[in-house]
Each structure stands twice: as structure tokens, then as C-alpha cells.
Short mmCIF file of C-alpha atoms in Angstrom, two decimals:
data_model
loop_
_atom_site.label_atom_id
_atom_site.label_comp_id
_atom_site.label_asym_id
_atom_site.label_seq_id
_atom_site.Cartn_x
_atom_site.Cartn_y
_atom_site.Cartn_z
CA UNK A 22 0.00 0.00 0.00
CA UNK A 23 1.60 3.17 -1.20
CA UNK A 24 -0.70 5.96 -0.01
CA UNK A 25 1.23 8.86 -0.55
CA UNK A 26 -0.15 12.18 -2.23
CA UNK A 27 1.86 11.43 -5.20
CA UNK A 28 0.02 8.37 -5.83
CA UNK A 29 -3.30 10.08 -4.88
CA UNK A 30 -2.86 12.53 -7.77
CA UNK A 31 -1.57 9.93 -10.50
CA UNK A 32 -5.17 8.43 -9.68
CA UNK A 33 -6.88 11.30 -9.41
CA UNK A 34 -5.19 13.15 -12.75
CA UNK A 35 -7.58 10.73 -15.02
CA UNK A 36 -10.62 11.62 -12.92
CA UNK A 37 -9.94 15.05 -13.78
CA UNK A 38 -8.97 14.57 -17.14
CA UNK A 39 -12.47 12.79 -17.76
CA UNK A 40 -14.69 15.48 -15.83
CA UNK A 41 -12.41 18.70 -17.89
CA UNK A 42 -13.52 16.07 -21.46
CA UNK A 43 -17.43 16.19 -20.27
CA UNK A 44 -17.22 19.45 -20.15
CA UNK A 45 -15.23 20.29 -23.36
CA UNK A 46 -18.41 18.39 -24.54
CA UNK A 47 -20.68 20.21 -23.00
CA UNK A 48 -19.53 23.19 -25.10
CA UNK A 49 -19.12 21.40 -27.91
CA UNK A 50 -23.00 20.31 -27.43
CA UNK A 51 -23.94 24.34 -26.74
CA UNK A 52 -21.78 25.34 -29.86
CA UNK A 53 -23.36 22.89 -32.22
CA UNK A 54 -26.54 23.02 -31.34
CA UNK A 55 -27.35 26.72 -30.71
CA UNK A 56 -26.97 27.08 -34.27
CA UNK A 57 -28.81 23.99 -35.42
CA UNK A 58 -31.48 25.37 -33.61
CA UNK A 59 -31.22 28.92 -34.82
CA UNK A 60 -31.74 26.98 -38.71
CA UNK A 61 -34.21 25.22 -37.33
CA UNK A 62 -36.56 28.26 -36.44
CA UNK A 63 -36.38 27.20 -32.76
CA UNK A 64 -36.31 29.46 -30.07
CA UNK A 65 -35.17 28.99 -26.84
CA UNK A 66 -37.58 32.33 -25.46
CA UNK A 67 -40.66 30.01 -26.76
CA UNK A 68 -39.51 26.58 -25.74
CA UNK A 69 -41.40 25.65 -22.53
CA UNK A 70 -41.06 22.35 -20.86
CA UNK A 71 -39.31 20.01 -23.58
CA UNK A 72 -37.10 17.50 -23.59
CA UNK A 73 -34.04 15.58 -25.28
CA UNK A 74 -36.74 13.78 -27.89
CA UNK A 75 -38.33 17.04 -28.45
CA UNK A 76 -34.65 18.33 -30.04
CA UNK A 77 -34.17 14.78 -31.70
CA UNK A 78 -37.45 15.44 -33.49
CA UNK A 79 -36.31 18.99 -34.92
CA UNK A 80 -32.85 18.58 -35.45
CA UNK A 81 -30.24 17.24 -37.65
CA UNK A 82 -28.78 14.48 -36.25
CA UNK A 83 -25.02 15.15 -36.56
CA UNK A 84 -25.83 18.20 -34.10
CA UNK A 85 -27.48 15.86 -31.70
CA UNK A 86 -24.67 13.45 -31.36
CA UNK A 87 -22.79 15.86 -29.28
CA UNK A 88 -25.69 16.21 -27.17
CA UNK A 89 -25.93 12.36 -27.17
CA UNK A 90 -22.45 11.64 -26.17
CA UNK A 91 -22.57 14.52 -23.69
CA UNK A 92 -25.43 12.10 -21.73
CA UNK A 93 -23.49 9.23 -21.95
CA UNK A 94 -20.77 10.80 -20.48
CA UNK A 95 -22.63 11.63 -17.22
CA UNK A 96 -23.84 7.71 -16.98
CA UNK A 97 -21.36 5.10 -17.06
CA UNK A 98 -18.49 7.87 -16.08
CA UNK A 99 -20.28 7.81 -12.97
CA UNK A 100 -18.88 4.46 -11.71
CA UNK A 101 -15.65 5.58 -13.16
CA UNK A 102 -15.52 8.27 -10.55
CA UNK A 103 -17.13 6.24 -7.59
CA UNK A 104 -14.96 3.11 -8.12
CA UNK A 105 -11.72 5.57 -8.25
CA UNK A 106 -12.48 7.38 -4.87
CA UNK A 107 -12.71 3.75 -3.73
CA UNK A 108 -9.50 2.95 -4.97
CA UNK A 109 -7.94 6.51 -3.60
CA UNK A 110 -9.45 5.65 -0.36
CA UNK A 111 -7.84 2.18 0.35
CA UNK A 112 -4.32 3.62 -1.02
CA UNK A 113 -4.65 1.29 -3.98
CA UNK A 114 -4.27 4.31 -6.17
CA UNK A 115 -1.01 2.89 -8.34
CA UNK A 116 0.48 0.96 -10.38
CA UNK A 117 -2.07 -1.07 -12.54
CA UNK A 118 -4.96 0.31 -11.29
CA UNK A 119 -3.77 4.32 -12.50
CA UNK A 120 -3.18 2.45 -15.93
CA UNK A 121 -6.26 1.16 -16.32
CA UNK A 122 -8.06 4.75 -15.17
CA UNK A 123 -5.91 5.69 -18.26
CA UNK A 124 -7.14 3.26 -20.44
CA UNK A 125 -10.71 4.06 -19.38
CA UNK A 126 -10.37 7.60 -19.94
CA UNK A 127 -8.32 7.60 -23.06
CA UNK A 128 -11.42 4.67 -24.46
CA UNK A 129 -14.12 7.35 -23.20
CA UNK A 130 -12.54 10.45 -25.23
CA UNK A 131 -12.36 8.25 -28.43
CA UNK A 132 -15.91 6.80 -28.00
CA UNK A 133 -16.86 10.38 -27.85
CA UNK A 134 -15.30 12.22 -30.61
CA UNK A 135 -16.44 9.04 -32.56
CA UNK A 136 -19.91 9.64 -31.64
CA UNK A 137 -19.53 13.15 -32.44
CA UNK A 138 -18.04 12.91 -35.61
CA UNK A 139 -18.37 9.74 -37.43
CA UNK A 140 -20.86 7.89 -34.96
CA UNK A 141 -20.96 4.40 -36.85
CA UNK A 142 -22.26 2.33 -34.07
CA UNK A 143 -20.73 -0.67 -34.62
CA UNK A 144 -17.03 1.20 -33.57
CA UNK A 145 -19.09 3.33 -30.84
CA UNK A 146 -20.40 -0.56 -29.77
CA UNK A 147 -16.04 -2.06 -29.28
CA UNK A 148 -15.05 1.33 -27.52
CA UNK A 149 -17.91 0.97 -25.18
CA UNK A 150 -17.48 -2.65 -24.70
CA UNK A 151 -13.44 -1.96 -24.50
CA UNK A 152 -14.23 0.78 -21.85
CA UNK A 153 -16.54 -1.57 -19.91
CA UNK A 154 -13.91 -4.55 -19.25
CA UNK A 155 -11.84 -1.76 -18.20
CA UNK A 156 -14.02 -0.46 -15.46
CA UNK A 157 -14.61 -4.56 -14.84
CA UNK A 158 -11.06 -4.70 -13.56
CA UNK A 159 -11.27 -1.32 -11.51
CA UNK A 160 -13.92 -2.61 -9.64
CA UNK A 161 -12.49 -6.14 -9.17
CA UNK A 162 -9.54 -4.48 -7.98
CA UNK A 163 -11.39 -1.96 -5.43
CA UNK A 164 -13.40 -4.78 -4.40
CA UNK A 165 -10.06 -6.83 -3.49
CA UNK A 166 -9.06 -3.33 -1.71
CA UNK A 167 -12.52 -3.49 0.26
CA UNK A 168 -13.42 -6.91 1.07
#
């Protein structure tokens, strides 16, 4: 067990990396679709209670899939970050377990500027799956630390 604040940053430095790319996304979402809605004839000063679908319906899909990828980035991620505090809090923050937070966050940047660009799903599909087997191992490995 190494927990010194070194290794708590080399563990933490992908959490951060991931929450900085959701939010690079975010603006990439707000920059994309402001104007796909401006083309669209939507206005956000009439828009009153919709929803994701709502914008699916009325807009071109290409500016959706930054919205899309923006969502999926605030749903699996999620285990990302709860399964790395678990590992920062047993001092199991090294080694293997900070390479495979840097597998899972390097796997969640491509699946998103693949959904955002290209977005064939079949690619999206093998990142996701890639990126799921890697937060498999991170929570094996906390659950070792734990139990």
C-alpha cells in the first residue's frame, strides 16, 4: 500500500482529465446546437417544458450526437468516478490500477469524438465494450481493496 499524495494525484489526474472532457463536450454540445437550432426556427424564449426527444425530433442528427455523447458521459463515467475514490481511499491508487483509469479515460474520449463525428455504431459498440472490461477490472480491484 503506497498511499502517498503522489500516488493520490496519478489516480486522481484521469478523474480530472475525464470530468475537464465532459465538459469540453458540453460546449461542444452548446456550440453545435445553438446554431442547429437557430436553422431550425427554434427558439429557446418560446420553448417551454421540452425535452431531449423534443430536439431529436427537430434537429439534424449530426448536431445531436454531441448532445448524445454529452449524456453518456454523465452515466457510465459515474462508476468511473465512484470506483476511483474507492480505490484513492484504500491507497490502492497505483500501479495497474492508474493504468487502467488511463485506459478508461483515453477509451471514453475516443468513444466520444467518434460519436460526435463519425458515430458508426458498430465502432461506438467495441469502444464501449473496450471501456466496460476496463471499469470490470477497476472494480475487481477496489473490491479486493474493500473486502
Amino acid at each position: 500500500m503506497d498511499p502517498s499524495p503522489a500516488t493520490t494525484h496519478a489516480m486522481l489526474q484521469p478523474v480530472v482529465v475525464l470530468i475537464a472532457w465532459t465538459l469540453v463536450m458540453l460546449g461542444w454540445t452548446i456550440a453545435t446546437r445553438l446554431p442547429a437550432m437557430a436553422r431550425a426556427g427554434v427558439k429557446l424564449s418560446t420553448l417551454v417544458g421540452s425535452k431531449a426527444a423534443d430536439a431529436d425530433r427537430s434537429l439534424p442528427a449530426e448536431a445531436q450526437w454531441k448532445a448524445h455523447n454529452y449524456n453518456h458521459l454523465l452515466e457510465q463515467p459515474v462508476l468511473f468516478y465512484a470506483v476511483s475514490g474507492v480505490i484513492v481511499l484504500t491507497g490502492t491508487g497505483y500501479g495497474a490500477n492508474v493504468s487502467l483509469a488511463w485506459a478508461y479515460v483515453g477509451l471514453r474520449i475516443a468513444h466520444s469524438i467518434w460519436q460526435a463525428t463519425v458515430n458508426r455504431v458498430s465502432v461506438r459498440f467495441y469502444l464501449f465494450i473496450a471501456s466496460s472490461l476496463v471499469l470490470a477490472a477497476l472494480t475487481l480491484h477496489a473490491g479486493l481493496a474493500v473486502f
